[in-house]
Short mmCIF file of C-alpha atoms in Angstrom, two decimals:
data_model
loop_
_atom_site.label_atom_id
_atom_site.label_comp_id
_atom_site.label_asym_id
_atom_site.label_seq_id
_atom_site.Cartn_x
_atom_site.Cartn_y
_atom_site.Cartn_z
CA UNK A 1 0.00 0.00 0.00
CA UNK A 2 1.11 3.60 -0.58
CA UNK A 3 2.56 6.02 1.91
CA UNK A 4 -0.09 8.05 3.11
CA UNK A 5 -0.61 12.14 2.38
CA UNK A 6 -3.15 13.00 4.76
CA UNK A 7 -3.45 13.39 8.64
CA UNK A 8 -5.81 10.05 8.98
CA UNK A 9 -7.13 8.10 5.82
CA UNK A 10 -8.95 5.46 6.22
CA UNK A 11 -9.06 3.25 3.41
CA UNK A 12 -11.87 0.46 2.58
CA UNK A 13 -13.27 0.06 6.06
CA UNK A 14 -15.16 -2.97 6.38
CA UNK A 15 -16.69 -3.88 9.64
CA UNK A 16 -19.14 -6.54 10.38
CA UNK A 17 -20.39 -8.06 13.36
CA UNK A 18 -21.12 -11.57 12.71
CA UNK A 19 -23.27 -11.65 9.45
CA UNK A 20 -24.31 -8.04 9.47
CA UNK A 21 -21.99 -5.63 7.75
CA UNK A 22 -22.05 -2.10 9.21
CA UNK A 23 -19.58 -0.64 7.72
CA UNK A 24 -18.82 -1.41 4.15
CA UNK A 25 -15.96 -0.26 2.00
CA UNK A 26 -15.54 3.40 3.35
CA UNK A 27 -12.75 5.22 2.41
CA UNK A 28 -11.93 8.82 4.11
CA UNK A 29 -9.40 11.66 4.63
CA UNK A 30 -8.82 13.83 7.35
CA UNK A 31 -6.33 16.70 7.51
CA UNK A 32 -4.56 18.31 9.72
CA UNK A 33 -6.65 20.89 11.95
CA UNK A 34 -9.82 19.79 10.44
CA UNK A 35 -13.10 19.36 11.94
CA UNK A 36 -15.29 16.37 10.19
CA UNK A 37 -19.00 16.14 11.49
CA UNK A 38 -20.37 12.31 10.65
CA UNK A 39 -24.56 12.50 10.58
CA UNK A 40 -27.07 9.70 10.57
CA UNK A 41 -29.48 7.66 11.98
CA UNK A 42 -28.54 5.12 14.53
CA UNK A 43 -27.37 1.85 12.92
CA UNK A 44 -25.68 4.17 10.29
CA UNK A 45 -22.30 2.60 11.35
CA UNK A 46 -21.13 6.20 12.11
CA UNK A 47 -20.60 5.49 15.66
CA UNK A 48 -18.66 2.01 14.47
CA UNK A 49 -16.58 4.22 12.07
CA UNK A 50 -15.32 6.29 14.95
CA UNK A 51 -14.72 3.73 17.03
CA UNK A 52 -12.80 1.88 14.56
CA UNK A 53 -10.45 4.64 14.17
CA UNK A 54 -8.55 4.07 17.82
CA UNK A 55 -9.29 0.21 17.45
CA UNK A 56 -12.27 0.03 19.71
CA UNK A 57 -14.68 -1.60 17.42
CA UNK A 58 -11.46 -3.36 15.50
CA UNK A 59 -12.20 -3.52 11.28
CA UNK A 60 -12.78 -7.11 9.95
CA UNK A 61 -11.31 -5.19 6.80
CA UNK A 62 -9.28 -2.34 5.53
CA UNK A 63 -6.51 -0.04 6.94
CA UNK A 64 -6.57 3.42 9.44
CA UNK A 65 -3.51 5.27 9.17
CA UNK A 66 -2.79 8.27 11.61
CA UNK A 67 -0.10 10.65 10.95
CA UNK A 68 2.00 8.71 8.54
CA UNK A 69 1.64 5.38 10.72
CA UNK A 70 -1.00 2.45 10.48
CA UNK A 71 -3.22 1.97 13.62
CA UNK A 72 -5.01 -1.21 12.50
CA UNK A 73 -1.41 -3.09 11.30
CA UNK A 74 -0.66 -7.33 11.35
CA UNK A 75 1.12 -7.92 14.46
CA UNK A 76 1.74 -10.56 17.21
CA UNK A 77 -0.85 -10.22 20.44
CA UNK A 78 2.19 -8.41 22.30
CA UNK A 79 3.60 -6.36 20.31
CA UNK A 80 0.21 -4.68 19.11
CA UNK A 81 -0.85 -4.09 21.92
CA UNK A 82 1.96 -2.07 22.69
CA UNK A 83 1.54 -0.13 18.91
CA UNK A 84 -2.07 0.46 19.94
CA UNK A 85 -1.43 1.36 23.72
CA UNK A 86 1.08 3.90 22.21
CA UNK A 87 -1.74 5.21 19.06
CA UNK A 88 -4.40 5.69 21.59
CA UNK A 89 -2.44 8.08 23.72
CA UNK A 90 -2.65 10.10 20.39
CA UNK A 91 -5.89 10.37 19.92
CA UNK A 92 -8.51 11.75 22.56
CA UNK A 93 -11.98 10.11 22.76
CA UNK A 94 -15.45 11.67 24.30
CA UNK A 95 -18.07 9.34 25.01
CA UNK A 96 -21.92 10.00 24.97
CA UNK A 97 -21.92 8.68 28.62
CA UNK A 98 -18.83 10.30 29.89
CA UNK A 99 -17.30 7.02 31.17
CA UNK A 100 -15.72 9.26 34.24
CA UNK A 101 -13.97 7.03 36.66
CA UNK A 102 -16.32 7.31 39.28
CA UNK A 103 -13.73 6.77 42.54
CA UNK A 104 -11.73 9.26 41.50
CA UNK A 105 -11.98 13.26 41.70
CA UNK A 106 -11.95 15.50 38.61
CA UNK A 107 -8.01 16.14 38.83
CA UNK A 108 -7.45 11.95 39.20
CA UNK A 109 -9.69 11.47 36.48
CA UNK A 110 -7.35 14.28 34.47
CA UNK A 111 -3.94 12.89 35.84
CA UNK A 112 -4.31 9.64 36.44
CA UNK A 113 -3.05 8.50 32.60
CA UNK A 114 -0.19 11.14 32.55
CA UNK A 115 1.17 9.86 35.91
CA UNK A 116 0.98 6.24 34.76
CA UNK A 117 1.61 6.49 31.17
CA UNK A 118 4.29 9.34 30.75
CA UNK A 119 5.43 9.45 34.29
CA UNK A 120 4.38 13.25 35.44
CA UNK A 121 5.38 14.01 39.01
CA UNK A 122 2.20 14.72 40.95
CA UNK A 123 3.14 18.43 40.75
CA UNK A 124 3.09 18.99 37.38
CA UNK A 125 0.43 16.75 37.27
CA UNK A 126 -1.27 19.06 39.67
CA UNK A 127 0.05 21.87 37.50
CA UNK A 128 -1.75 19.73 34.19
CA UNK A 129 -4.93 19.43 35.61
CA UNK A 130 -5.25 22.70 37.02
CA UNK A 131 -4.25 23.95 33.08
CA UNK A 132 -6.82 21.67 31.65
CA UNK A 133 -9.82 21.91 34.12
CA UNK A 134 -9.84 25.44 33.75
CA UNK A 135 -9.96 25.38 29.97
CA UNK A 136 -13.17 23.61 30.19
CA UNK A 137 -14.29 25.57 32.63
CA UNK A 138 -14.07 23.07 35.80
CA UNK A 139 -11.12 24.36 37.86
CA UNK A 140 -13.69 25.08 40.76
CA UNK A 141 -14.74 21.48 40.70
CA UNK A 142 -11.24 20.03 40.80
CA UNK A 143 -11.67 18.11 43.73
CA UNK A 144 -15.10 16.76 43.32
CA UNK A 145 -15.88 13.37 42.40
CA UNK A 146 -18.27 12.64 39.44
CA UNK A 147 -21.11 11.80 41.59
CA UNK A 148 -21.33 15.11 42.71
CA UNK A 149 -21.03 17.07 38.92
CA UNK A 150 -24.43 17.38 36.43
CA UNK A 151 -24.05 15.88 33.03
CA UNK A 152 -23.02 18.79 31.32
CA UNK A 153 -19.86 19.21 33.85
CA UNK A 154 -18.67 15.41 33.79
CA UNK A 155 -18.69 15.87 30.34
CA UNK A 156 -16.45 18.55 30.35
CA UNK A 157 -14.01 16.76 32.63
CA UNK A 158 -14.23 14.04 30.37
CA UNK A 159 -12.81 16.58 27.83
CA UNK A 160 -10.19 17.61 29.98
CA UNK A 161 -8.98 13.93 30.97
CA UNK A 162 -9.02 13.45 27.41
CA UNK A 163 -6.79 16.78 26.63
CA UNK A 164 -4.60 15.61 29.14
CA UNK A 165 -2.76 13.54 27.27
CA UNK A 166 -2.09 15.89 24.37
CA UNK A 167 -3.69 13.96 22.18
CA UNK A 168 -2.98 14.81 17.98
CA UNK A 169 -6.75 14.77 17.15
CA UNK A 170 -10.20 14.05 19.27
CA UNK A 171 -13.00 11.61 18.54
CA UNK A 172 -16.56 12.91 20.23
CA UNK A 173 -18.71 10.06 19.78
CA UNK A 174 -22.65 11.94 20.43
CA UNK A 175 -21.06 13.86 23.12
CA UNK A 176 -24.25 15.91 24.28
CA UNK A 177 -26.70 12.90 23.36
CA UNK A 178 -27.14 11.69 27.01
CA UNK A 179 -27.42 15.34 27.92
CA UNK A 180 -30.53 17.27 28.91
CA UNK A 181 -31.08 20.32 27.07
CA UNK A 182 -30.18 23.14 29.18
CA UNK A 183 -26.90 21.33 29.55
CA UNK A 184 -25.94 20.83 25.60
CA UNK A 185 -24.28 24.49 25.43
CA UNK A 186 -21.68 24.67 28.16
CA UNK A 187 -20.22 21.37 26.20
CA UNK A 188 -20.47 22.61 22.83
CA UNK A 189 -19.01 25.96 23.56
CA UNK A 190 -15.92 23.58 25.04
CA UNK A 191 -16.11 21.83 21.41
CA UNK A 192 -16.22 25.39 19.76
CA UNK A 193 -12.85 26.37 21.99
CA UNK A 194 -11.45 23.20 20.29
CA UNK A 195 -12.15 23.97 16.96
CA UNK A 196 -10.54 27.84 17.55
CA UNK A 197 -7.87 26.32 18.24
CA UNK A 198 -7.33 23.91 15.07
CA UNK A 199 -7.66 20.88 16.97
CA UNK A 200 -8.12 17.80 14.32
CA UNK A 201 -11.64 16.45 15.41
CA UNK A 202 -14.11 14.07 14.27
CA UNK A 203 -17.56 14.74 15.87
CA UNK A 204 -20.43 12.23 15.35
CA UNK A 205 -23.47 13.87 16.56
CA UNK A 206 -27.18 14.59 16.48
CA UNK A 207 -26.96 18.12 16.09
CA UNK A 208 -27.57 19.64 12.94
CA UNK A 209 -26.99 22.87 14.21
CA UNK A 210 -23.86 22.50 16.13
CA UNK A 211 -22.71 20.49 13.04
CA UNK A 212 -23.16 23.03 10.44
CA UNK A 213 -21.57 25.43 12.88
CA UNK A 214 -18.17 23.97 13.84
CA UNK A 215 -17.61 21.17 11.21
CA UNK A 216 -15.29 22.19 7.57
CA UNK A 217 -16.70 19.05 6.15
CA UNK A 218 -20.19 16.90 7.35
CA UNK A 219 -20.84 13.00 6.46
CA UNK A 220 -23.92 11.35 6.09
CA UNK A 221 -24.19 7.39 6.72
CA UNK A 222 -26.70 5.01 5.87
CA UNK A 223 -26.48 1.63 6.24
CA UNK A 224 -22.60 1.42 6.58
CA UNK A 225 -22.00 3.68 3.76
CA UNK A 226 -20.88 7.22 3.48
CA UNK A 227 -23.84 8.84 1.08
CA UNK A 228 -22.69 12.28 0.61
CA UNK A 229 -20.02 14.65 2.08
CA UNK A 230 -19.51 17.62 1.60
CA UNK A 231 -19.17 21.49 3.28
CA UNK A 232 -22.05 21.66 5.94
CA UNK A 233 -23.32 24.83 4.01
CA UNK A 234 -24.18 22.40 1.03
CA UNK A 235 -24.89 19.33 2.73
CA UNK A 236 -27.94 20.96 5.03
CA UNK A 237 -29.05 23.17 2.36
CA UNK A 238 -28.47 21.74 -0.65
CA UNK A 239 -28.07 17.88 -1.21
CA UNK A 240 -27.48 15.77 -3.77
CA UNK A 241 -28.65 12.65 -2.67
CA UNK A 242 -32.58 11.73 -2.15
CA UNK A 243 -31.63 9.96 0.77
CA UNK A 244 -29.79 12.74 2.68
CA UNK A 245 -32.72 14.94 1.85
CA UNK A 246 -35.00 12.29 3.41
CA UNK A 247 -33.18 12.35 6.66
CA UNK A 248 -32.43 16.32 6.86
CA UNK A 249 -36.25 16.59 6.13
CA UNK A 250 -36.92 13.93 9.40
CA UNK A 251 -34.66 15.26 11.50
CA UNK A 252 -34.61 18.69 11.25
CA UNK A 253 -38.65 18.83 11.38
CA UNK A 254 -38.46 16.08 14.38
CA UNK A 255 -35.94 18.68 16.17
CA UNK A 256 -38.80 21.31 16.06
CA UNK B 1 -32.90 -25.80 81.44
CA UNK B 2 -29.51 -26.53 83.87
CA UNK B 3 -27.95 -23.05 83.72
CA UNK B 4 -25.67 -24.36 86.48
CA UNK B 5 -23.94 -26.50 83.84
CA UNK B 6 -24.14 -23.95 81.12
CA UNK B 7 -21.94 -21.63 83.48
CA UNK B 8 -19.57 -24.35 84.53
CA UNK B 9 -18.60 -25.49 81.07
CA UNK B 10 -18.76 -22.21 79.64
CA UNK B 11 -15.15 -21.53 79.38
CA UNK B 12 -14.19 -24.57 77.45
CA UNK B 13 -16.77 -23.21 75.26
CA UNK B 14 -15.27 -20.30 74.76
CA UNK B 15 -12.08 -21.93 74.04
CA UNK B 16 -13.44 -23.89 71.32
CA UNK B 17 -14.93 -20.63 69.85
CA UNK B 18 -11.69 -19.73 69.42
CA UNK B 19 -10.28 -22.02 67.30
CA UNK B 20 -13.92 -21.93 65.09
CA UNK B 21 -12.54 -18.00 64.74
CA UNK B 22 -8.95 -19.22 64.48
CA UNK B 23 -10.39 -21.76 61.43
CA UNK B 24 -12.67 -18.88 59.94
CA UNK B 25 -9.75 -16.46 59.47
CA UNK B 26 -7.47 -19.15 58.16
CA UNK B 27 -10.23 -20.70 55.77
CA UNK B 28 -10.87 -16.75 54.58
CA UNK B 29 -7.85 -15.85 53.62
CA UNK B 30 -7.41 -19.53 51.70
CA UNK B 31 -11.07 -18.69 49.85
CA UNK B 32 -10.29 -15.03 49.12
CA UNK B 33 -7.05 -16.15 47.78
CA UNK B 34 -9.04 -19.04 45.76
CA UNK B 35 -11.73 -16.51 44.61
CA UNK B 36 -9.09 -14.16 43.40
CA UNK B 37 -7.23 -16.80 41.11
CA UNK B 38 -10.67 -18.04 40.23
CA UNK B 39 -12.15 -15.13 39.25
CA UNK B 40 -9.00 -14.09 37.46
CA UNK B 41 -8.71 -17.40 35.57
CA UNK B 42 -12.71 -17.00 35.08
CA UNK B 43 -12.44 -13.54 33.14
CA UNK B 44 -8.78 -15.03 31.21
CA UNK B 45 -8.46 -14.42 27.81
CA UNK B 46 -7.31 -17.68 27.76
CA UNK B 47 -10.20 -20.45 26.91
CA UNK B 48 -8.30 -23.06 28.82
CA UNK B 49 -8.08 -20.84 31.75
CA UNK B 50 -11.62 -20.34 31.87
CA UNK B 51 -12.55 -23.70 31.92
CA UNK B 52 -10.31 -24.52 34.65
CA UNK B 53 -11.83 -21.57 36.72
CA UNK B 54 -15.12 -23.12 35.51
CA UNK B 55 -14.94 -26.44 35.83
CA UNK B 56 -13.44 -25.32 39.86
CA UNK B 57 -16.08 -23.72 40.68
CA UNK B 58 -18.69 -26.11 39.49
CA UNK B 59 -16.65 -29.16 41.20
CA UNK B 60 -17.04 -27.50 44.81
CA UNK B 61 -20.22 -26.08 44.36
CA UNK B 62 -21.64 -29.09 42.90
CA UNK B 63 -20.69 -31.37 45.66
CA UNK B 64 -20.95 -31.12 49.51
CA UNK B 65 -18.63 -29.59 51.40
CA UNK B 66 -18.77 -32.18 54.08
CA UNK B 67 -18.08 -35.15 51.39
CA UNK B 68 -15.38 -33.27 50.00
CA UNK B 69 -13.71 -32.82 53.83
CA UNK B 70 -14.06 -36.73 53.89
CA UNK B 71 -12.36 -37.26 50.54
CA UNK B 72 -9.36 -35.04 51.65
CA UNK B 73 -9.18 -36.00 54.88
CA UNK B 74 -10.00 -39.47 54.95
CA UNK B 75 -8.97 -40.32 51.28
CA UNK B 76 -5.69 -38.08 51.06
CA UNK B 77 -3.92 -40.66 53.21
CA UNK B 78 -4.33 -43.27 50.00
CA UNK B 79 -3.03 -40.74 47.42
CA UNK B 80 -0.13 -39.57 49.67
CA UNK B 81 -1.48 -36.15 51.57
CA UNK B 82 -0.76 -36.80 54.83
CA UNK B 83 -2.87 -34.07 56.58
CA UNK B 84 -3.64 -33.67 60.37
CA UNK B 85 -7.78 -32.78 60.80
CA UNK B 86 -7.31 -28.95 61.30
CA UNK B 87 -5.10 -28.48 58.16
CA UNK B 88 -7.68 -30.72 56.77
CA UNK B 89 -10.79 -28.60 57.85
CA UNK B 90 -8.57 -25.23 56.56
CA UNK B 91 -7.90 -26.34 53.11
CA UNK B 92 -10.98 -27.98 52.32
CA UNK B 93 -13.46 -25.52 53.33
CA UNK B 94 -10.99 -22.89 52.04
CA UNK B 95 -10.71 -24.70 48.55
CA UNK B 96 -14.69 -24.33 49.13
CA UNK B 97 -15.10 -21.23 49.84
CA UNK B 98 -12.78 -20.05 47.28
CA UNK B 99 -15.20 -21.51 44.76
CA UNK B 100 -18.13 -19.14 46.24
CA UNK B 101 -15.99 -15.96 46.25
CA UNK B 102 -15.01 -17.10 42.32
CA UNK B 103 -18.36 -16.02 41.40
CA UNK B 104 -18.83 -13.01 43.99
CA UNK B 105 -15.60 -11.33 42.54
CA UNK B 106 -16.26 -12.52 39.12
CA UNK B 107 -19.72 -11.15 39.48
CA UNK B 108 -18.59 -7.74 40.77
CA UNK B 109 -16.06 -7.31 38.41
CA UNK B 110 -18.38 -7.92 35.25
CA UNK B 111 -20.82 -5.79 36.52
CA UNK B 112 -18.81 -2.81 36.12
CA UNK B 113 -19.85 -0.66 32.91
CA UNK B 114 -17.80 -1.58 29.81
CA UNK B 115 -17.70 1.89 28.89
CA UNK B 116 -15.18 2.22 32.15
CA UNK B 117 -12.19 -0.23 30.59
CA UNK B 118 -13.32 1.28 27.18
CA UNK B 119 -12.51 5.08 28.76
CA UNK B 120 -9.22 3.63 30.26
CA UNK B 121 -7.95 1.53 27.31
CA UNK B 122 -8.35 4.46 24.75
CA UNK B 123 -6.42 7.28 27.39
CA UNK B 124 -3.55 4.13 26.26
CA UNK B 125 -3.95 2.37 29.36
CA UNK B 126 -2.86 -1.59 28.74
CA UNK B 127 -5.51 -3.87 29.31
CA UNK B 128 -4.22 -5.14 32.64
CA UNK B 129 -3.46 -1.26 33.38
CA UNK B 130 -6.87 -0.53 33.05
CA UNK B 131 -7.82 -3.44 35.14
CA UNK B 132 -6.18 -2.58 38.11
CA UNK B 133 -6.29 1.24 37.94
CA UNK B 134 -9.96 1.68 37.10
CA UNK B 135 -11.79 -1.83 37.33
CA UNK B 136 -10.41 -3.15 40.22
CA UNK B 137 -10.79 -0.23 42.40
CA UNK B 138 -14.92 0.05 41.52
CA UNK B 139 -15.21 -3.66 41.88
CA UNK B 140 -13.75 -3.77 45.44
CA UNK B 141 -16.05 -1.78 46.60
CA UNK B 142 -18.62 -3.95 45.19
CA UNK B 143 -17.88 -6.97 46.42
CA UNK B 144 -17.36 -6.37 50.01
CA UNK B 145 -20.96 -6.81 51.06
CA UNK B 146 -21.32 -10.03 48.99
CA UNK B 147 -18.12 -11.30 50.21
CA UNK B 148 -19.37 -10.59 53.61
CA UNK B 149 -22.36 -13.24 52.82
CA UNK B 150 -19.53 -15.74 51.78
CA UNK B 151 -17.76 -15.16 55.08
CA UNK B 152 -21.06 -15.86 56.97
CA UNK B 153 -21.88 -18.91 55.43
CA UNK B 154 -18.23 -20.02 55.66
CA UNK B 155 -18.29 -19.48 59.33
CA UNK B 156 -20.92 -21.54 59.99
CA UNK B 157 -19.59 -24.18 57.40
CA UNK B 158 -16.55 -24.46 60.18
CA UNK B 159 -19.24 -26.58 61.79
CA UNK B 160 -18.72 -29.41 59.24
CA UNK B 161 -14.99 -30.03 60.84
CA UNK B 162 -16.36 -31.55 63.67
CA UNK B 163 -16.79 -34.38 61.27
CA UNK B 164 -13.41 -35.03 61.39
CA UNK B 165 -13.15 -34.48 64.62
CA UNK B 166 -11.05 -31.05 64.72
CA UNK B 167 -12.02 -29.48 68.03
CA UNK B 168 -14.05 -26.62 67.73
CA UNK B 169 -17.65 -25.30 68.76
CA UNK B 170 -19.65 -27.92 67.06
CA UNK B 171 -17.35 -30.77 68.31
CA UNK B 172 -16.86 -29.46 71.96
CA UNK B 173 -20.68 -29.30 72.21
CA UNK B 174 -21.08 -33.12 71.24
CA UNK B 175 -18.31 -34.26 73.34
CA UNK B 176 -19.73 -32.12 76.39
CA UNK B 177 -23.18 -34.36 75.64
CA UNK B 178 -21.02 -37.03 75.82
CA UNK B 179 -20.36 -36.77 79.41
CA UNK B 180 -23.15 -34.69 80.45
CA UNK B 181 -26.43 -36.31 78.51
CA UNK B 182 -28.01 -32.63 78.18
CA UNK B 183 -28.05 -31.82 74.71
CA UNK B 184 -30.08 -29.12 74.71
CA UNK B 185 -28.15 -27.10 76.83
CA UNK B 186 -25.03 -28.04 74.96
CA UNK B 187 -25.94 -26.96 71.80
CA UNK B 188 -27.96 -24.02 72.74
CA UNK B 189 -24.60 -22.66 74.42
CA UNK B 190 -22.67 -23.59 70.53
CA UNK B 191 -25.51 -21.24 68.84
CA UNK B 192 -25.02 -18.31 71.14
CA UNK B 193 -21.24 -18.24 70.46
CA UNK B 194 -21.66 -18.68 66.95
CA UNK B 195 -24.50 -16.08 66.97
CA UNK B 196 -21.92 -13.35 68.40
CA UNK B 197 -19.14 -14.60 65.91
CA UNK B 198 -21.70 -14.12 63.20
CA UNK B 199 -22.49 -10.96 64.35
CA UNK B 200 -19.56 -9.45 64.80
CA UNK B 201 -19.10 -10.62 61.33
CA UNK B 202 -21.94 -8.70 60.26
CA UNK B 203 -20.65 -5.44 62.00
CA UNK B 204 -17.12 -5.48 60.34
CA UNK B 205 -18.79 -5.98 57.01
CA UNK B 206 -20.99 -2.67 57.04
CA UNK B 207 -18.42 -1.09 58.78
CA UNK B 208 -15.93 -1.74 55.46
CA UNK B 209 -18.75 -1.39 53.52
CA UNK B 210 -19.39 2.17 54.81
CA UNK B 211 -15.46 3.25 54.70
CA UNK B 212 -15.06 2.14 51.34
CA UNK B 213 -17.66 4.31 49.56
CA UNK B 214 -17.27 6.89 47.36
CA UNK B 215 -18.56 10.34 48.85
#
């Protein structure tokens, strides 16, 4: 296979889960600094792409490559999981239900990988999640424990544990789905920050909105394939496909 | 009801309560140690591993305790282990209890949300990293009140030992009938000694329970 020229391609995805395929053949770019919204209904396989892309949900075929290396690459037990141990650190991932560690306080949540992964002495740990509570907003809460945060908060530690590790690009996978309403904002204006500041991103979401907002380029998937793509201001005004026009029509109306 | 008696043997009693205590500790720490391999070869990656955690745990649950005292203590001898009746009493209801805790630790540690080792493994965390850092920790806390069930039924499963003879409540009560022909009393006097044992039991339990929650 060739060397790569972008920031992530992945190339013929294929992903199925017994006999069901959910993902099938996708092929994608990602560049540097870009922010890629991926749109459909549930079962789409967008949620399986993401994963996919730090070896959660591992392919059954075709190749991820970050930043000139190859996450998904042939290799004994041991020695992948090593390679992925070391991939993952580079790439941040946001869950819809936060997955905080619940026995540990916002700053142990933030420092624990640091400390254990690239050795940080608990001061400049300290000094870390200080830096990156306070960018999402949650110095104040340092030393509470998840238990005692509201959804929109633990998701913004969740953020921060993930920024922690400096992470080349972030994966959001429905981050404000499990959110009540009132709550959505304070975690998309964290997303927004993000975005300022050129961070490579791929969002799957719900939102419409926040998609045609932040995102350079949207995806639509249906039934494990990527139907159109394109700049949000085409995609949500003016798409090609029957099928994208079908959804928009659904879910924009439904949203009302 | 001779209370006379009851207050004259008392302290023999109490003497054989201690070794049922003595035998409870000892056949603990043998079960937890048991549980923890078990549960660990249970939730192996490794298929034979999980059969042999299986096919443990279904071996000592599926048979009496009591028979499988007899077969160690009473059988060993033929197969070459040479075992005095406490050591007996220890390792068999230890190797029991072990196979009870298997599935209390198993259970607690599956019943923490995937989405917690998913969280850990994708910060880079190694899977055994992630076990012991985030799983572990949750699962603990989890367990302790079932584990506290396994410890009560294990201390009254000490009984069973008198069956091969090792001095302790249960026994000291029959050999006091022996001599004395007043069972009631005899036994009645086991109960309330393993009643407070129990109890206290029961106290240290919530107590660790209580300490070990999150705010």
């Amino acid at each position: 296979m060739s060397e790569p020229l972008h920031f992530v391609e992945i190339r013929h995805a294929q992903k199925s889960f017994g006999a069901v395929e959910v993902l099938k053949d996708i092929s994608l770019n990602v560049e540097r600094g870009q922010i890629v919204g991926i749109i459909g209904s549930s079962g789409s396989g967008k949620s399986t792409l993401l994963r996919a892309i730090n070896d959660l949900d591992p392919l059954t075929g075709g190749e991820i490559w970050l930043d000139g290396v190859q996450v998904n690459k042939a290799l004994p037990h041991r020695q992948y999981e090593k390679h992925i141990n070391a991939m993952r650190q580079q790439v941040g991932m946001v869950f819809q239900h936060f997955n905080l560690f619940p026995h540990m306080t916002a700053r142990e949540n933030v420092t624990m990988a640091p400390k254990l992964l690239k050795g940080l002495s608990q001061s400049d740990a300290d000094k870390l999640a200080e830096e990156q509570l306070d960018k999402v907003g949650m110095l104040e809460r340092i030393d509470y424990y998840p238990s005692q945060l509201s959804g929109g908060q633990k998701q913004r530690v969740a953020i921060a544990r993930a920024l922690a590790m400096k992470p080349k690009m972030m994966l959001f996978d429905e981050a404000t789905s499990a959110l009540d309403p009132e709550l959505v904002e304070e975690v998309n204006l964290v997303m927004k920050k993000l975005a300022e500041e050129h961070m490579t991103m791929i969002i799957v979401t719900h939102e419409m909105d926040f998609a045609a907002s932040v995102c350079d380029r949207v995806l639509f998937m249906d039934k494990g394939i990527v139907v159109e793509e394109g700049p949000p201001e085409i995609l949500f005004k003016n798409p090609s496909k029957e099928r994208t026009r079908e959804f928009l029509r659904k879910h924009i109306e439904g949203a009302k | 009801m001779d209370f006379d008696l009851m207050l004259k043997v008392y302290p023999f009693f109490l003497e054989a309560a201690l070794t049922t205590i003595v035998l409870s500790v000892l056949t603990a720490i043998l079960g937890l140690f048991c549980g923890a391999l078990g549960a660990a070869a249970r939730l192996s990656r490794f298929a034979l591993l999980r059969f042999a955690g299986a096919a443990y745990v279904s071996l000592f649950r599926g048979t009496p305790a009591l028979l499988q005292l007899f077969i160690l203590y009473f059988g060993g001898p033929q197969i070459g282990i040479q075992l005095d009746a406490f050591e007996a009493g220890v390792i068999g209801l230890g190797i029991n209890a072990g196979a009870y805790m298997t599935e209390t630790i198993r259970g607690s540690i599956i019943s923490i949300d995937k989405g917690q080792r998913e969280a850990a493994r994708t910060l880079g965390l190694s899977r055994w990293q992630a076990t012991y850092k985030v799983i572990l920790p949750q699962a603990a806390r989890l367990m302790v009140r079932p584990l506290g069930v396994n410890l009560n039924m294990l201390v009254k499963a000490t009984a069973l030992v008198a069956a091969i003879s090792v001095v302790e409540l249960t026994y000291t009560a029959q050999r006091y009938i022996g001599s004395t022909y007043k069972p009631f009393e005899m036994f009645l006097l086991a109960g309330v000694l393993y009643m407070i044992i129990i109890y206290a039991v029961g106290r240290g339990v919530a107590w660790l329970d209580r300490k070990v929650q999150i705010t």
